Amino acid sequence: FTYGEIDAAAARLAAALRMLGVAGGDRVALVLPQRFETAVAHIALYRLGAVAMPLSMLFGPDALEYRINDSAARLAIVDESGIANVREARPACPALATVIAVGGAEGQGDLDWRRIVAAERPGLVAQSTSGEDAAVLIYASGTTGPPKGTLIPHRALIGNLPGFVCSQNWFPQDDAVFWSPADWA
């Protein structure tokens, strides 16, 4: 994908999300693996001043229910890897108004990504945010108690960029091994 394609898709998704009522500060659950739509969703949410909440597609219904309710997420974007668990958790998540289905999950949510993105045109003016405004909400694992949410401000995103550049652009290479703190036992 080109940057232009990502930008155009993010502009369309941001416009669609705004039409659905997503506004600055709203939490949006992203139950997605690394894929095109994940990158697009993050960019679209930042344009709206909304807060992206990445959740593992490996989470079961109870883990999703806890995080969706604790964050008061009003919308979730989910692909085939997490749709069954989101659907099971949803009845216990009163704030979750809309589920957008991606890829193989299309037809199993309230709306389908492809349809809502195709219906919108770029042109949305991005919401002005400050470096202190929340951009991402991540949750601790919950191994020593209930999972705790941590808001990451926009100013911290640039500090994470070198790690992404390294892991995405430098690897994989033949015979390369990439270690992260998650690999340390």
mmCIF file of C-alpha atoms in Angstrom:
data_model
loop_
_atom_site.group_PDB
_atom_site.id
_atom_site.type_symbol
_atom_site.label_atom_id
_atom_site.label_comp_id
_atom_site.label_asym_id
_atom_site.label_seq_id
_atom_site.Cartn_x
_atom_site.Cartn_y
_atom_site.Cartn_z
ATOM 1 C CA PHE A 1 0.000 0.000 0.000
ATOM 2 C CA THR A 2 1.150 3.529 -0.678
ATOM 3 C CA TYR A 3 0.985 6.364 1.822
ATOM 4 C CA GLY A 4 -1.591 7.940 -0.482
ATOM 5 C CA GLU A 5 -3.809 4.859 -0.287
ATOM 6 C CA ILE A 6 -3.521 4.757 3.503
ATOM 7 C CA ASP A 7 -4.254 8.490 3.728
ATOM 8 C CA ALA A 8 -7.304 8.266 1.460
ATOM 9 C CA ALA A 9 -8.711 5.273 3.344
ATOM 10 C CA ALA A 10 -8.107 7.003 6.705
ATOM 11 C CA ALA A 11 -9.875 10.149 5.468
ATOM 12 C CA ARG A 12 -12.875 8.102 4.377
ATOM 13 C CA LEU A 13 -12.996 6.103 7.597
ATOM 14 C CA ALA A 14 -12.689 9.265 9.697
ATOM 15 C CA ALA A 15 -15.622 10.781 7.807
ATOM 16 C CA ALA A 16 -17.670 7.607 8.320
ATOM 17 C CA LEU A 17 -16.831 7.490 12.023
ATOM 18 C CA ARG A 18 -17.782 11.139 12.428
ATOM 19 C CA MET A 19 -21.143 10.364 10.781
ATOM 20 C CA LEU A 20 -21.553 7.618 13.404
ATOM 21 C CA GLY A 21 -21.005 10.212 16.138
ATOM 22 C CA VAL A 22 -17.402 9.418 17.095
ATOM 23 C CA ALA A 23 -15.861 12.589 18.510
ATOM 24 C CA GLY A 24 -12.794 13.765 20.365
ATOM 25 C CA GLY A 25 -12.035 11.718 23.455
ATOM 26 C CA ASP A 26 -14.291 8.797 22.494
ATOM 27 C CA ARG A 27 -12.743 5.382 22.994
ATOM 28 C CA VAL A 28 -12.811 3.000 20.034
ATOM 29 C CA ALA A 29 -11.812 -0.642 20.481
ATOM 30 C CA LEU A 30 -9.626 -2.093 17.733
ATOM 31 C CA VAL A 31 -9.763 -5.886 17.944
ATOM 32 C CA LEU A 32 -7.486 -6.423 14.973
ATOM 33 C CA PRO A 33 -4.151 -8.020 14.151
ATOM 34 C CA GLN A 34 -1.545 -6.125 12.154
ATOM 35 C CA ARG A 35 -3.255 -5.410 8.841
ATOM 36 C CA PHE A 36 -4.011 -2.501 6.517
ATOM 37 C CA GLU A 37 -7.251 -1.624 8.293
ATOM 38 C CA THR A 38 -5.496 -1.413 11.660
ATOM 39 C CA ALA A 39 -3.130 1.296 10.452
ATOM 40 C CA VAL A 40 -5.988 3.115 8.727
ATOM 41 C CA ALA A 41 -8.151 2.970 11.864
ATOM 42 C CA HIS A 42 -5.404 4.458 14.042
ATOM 43 C CA ILE A 43 -4.864 7.357 11.643
ATOM 44 C CA ALA A 44 -8.601 7.976 11.260
ATOM 45 C CA LEU A 45 -9.113 8.031 15.030
ATOM 46 C CA TYR A 46 -6.221 10.441 15.572
ATOM 47 C CA ARG A 47 -7.771 12.748 12.960
ATOM 48 C CA LEU A 48 -10.978 12.795 14.993
ATOM 49 C CA GLY A 49 -9.211 13.324 18.301
ATOM 50 C CA ALA A 50 -10.666 9.984 19.405
ATOM 51 C CA VAL A 51 -8.730 7.422 21.422
ATOM 52 C CA ALA A 52 -7.621 4.161 19.818
ATOM 53 C CA MET A 53 -7.827 1.185 22.152
ATOM 54 C CA PRO A 54 -5.970 -1.768 20.636
ATOM 55 C CA LEU A 55 -7.173 -5.060 22.077
ATOM 56 C CA SER A 56 -5.698 -8.458 21.341
ATOM 57 C CA MET A 57 -7.721 -10.630 19.036
ATOM 58 C CA LEU A 58 -6.678 -13.450 21.408
ATOM 59 C CA PHE A 59 -8.758 -11.993 24.250
ATOM 60 C CA GLY A 60 -11.774 -14.040 25.190
ATOM 61 C CA PRO A 61 -15.224 -12.562 25.854
ATOM 62 C CA ASP A 62 -14.547 -11.830 29.547
ATOM 63 C CA ALA A 63 -11.316 -9.919 28.842
ATOM 64 C CA LEU A 64 -12.998 -7.933 26.070
ATOM 65 C CA GLU A 65 -16.067 -7.206 28.198
ATOM 66 C CA TYR A 66 -13.941 -5.866 31.053
ATOM 67 C CA ARG A 67 -11.865 -3.537 28.861
ATOM 68 C CA ILE A 68 -14.777 -2.337 26.722
ATOM 69 C CA ASN A 69 -16.837 -1.507 29.813
ATOM 70 C CA ASP A 70 -13.964 -0.016 31.798
ATOM 71 C CA SER A 71 -13.074 2.286 28.901
ATOM 72 C CA ALA A 72 -16.693 3.034 27.936
ATOM 73 C CA ALA A 73 -15.814 2.251 24.313
ATOM 74 C CA ARG A 74 -18.688 3.249 22.074
ATOM 75 C CA LEU A 75 -17.516 1.523 18.930
ATOM 76 C CA ALA A 76 -15.411 -1.519 18.029
ATOM 77 C CA ILE A 77 -13.685 -2.418 14.780
ATOM 78 C CA VAL A 78 -13.184 -6.176 14.524
ATOM 79 C CA ASP A 79 -12.029 -8.729 11.960
ATOM 80 C CA GLU A 80 -12.605 -12.450 11.707
ATOM 81 C CA SER A 81 -10.039 -13.236 14.410
ATOM 82 C CA GLY A 82 -12.084 -11.556 17.171
ATOM 83 C CA ILE A 83 -15.669 -11.176 15.978
ATOM 84 C CA ALA A 84 -17.047 -14.249 17.782
ATOM 85 C CA ASN A 85 -15.645 -13.089 21.128
ATOM 86 C CA VAL A 86 -16.823 -9.500 20.640
ATOM 87 C CA ARG A 87 -20.307 -10.737 19.767
ATOM 88 C CA GLU A 88 -20.352 -12.910 22.895
ATOM 89 C CA ALA A 89 -19.173 -10.033 25.115
ATOM 90 C CA ARG A 90 -21.405 -7.382 23.567
ATOM 91 C CA PRO A 91 -24.670 -8.008 25.478
ATOM 92 C CA ALA A 92 -22.817 -7.095 28.687
ATOM 93 C CA CYS A 93 -21.338 -3.910 27.147
ATOM 94 C CA PRO A 94 -24.105 -1.300 27.185
ATOM 95 C CA ALA A 95 -21.967 1.586 25.884
ATOM 96 C CA LEU A 96 -20.839 -0.359 22.806
ATOM 97 C CA ALA A 97 -23.244 1.093 20.252
ATOM 98 C CA THR A 98 -21.630 -0.069 17.011
ATOM 99 C CA VAL A 99 -19.469 -2.925 15.773
ATOM 100 C CA ILE A 100 -17.766 -2.431 12.421
ATOM 101 C CA ALA A 101 -16.813 -5.728 10.788
ATOM 102 C CA VAL A 102 -13.635 -6.039 8.718
ATOM 103 C CA GLY A 103 -12.527 -8.699 6.234
ATOM 104 C CA GLY A 104 -13.891 -12.151 6.946
ATOM 105 C CA ALA A 105 -16.100 -10.736 9.717
ATOM 106 C CA GLU A 106 -18.176 -8.677 7.278
ATOM 107 C CA GLY A 107 -21.863 -9.409 7.717
ATOM 108 C CA GLN A 108 -21.393 -10.229 11.410
ATOM 109 C CA GLY A 109 -21.352 -6.701 12.853
ATOM 110 C CA ASP A 110 -23.653 -3.701 12.627
ATOM 111 C CA LEU A 111 -21.783 -2.233 9.682
ATOM 112 C CA ASP A 112 -19.204 -3.467 7.207
ATOM 113 C CA TRP A 113 -15.914 -1.578 6.847
ATOM 114 C CA ARG A 114 -15.853 -1.819 3.068
ATOM 115 C CA ARG A 115 -19.348 -0.386 2.710
ATOM 116 C CA ILE A 116 -18.948 2.559 5.088
ATOM 117 C CA VAL A 117 -15.517 3.529 3.755
ATOM 118 C CA ALA A 118 -16.685 3.333 0.119
ATOM 119 C CA ALA A 119 -19.659 5.591 0.896
ATOM 120 C CA GLU A 120 -17.513 8.458 2.187
ATOM 121 C CA ARG A 121 -15.274 10.918 0.391
ATOM 122 C CA PRO A 122 -12.076 12.458 1.719
ATOM 123 C CA GLY A 123 -12.244 16.051 2.827
ATOM 124 C CA LEU A 124 -12.596 15.812 6.583
ATOM 125 C CA VAL A 125 -10.559 18.446 8.381
ATOM 126 C CA ALA A 126 -8.626 16.830 11.209
ATOM 127 C CA GLN A 127 -9.529 17.767 14.766
ATOM 128 C CA SER A 128 -6.893 19.960 16.358
ATOM 129 C CA THR A 129 -5.272 18.156 19.287
ATOM 130 C CA SER A 130 -2.503 19.026 21.683
ATOM 131 C CA GLY A 131 0.463 16.904 22.636
ATOM 132 C CA GLU A 132 -1.221 16.200 25.969
ATOM 133 C CA ASP A 133 -4.489 14.897 24.484
ATOM 134 C CA ALA A 134 -5.032 11.146 24.736
ATOM 135 C CA ALA A 135 -4.314 9.173 21.562
ATOM 136 C CA VAL A 136 -4.137 5.538 22.669
ATOM 137 C CA LEU A 137 -5.526 3.591 25.623
ATOM 138 C CA ILE A 138 -3.624 0.422 26.446
ATOM 139 C CA TYR A 139 -4.410 -2.056 29.184
ATOM 140 C CA ALA A 140 -2.069 -3.953 31.472
ATOM 141 C CA SER A 141 -2.410 -7.718 31.294
ATOM 142 C CA GLY A 142 -4.268 -8.019 34.571
ATOM 143 C CA THR A 143 -2.006 -10.751 35.897
ATOM 144 C CA THR A 144 -1.727 -9.203 39.388
ATOM 145 C CA GLY A 145 -5.207 -7.699 39.589
ATOM 146 C CA PRO A 146 -7.813 -6.186 37.300
ATOM 147 C CA PRO A 147 -6.341 -4.821 34.041
ATOM 148 C CA LYS A 148 -5.565 -1.118 34.299
ATOM 149 C CA GLY A 149 -5.873 1.304 31.418
ATOM 150 C CA THR A 150 -3.086 3.740 30.605
ATOM 151 C CA LEU A 151 -3.714 6.722 28.359
ATOM 152 C CA ILE A 152 -0.877 7.518 25.969
ATOM 153 C CA PRO A 153 -0.828 11.155 24.797
ATOM 154 C CA HIS A 154 -0.147 12.269 21.238
ATOM 155 C CA ARG A 155 3.305 13.533 22.274
ATOM 156 C CA ALA A 156 4.421 9.992 23.117
ATOM 157 C CA LEU A 157 3.592 8.542 19.706
ATOM 158 C CA ILE A 158 6.684 9.969 18.033
ATOM 159 C CA GLY A 159 8.871 8.364 20.712
ATOM 160 C CA ASN A 160 7.549 4.945 19.720
ATOM 161 C CA LEU A 161 8.295 5.495 16.035
ATOM 162 C CA PRO A 162 11.916 4.209 16.075
ATOM 163 C CA GLY A 163 10.766 0.850 17.443
ATOM 164 C CA PHE A 164 8.228 0.477 14.668
ATOM 165 C CA VAL A 165 10.718 1.531 12.006
ATOM 166 C CA CYS A 166 13.215 -1.004 13.320
ATOM 167 C CA SER A 167 10.771 -3.895 13.570
ATOM 168 C CA GLN A 168 8.962 -3.169 10.306
ATOM 169 C CA ASN A 169 11.700 -1.884 8.005
ATOM 170 C CA TRP A 170 14.853 -3.630 9.198
ATOM 171 C CA PHE A 171 13.375 -7.071 9.777
ATOM 172 C CA PRO A 172 12.915 -9.729 8.661
ATOM 173 C CA GLN A 173 16.196 -10.377 6.958
ATOM 174 C CA ASP A 174 17.755 -13.728 6.203
ATOM 175 C CA ASP A 175 18.910 -15.339 9.448
ATOM 176 C CA ALA A 176 17.820 -12.288 11.481
ATOM 177 C CA VAL A 177 16.448 -12.601 14.995
ATOM 178 C CA PHE A 178 14.431 -9.788 16.545
ATOM 179 C CA TRP A 179 14.093 -9.706 20.332
ATOM 180 C CA SER A 180 11.713 -7.576 22.311
ATOM 181 C CA PRO A 181 11.155 -7.176 26.069
ATOM 182 C CA ALA A 182 8.139 -9.471 25.651
ATOM 183 C CA ASP A 183 10.594 -12.273 24.747
ATOM 184 C CA TRP A 184 12.482 -12.018 28.036
ATOM 185 C CA ALA A 185 11.318 -14.558 30.557
#
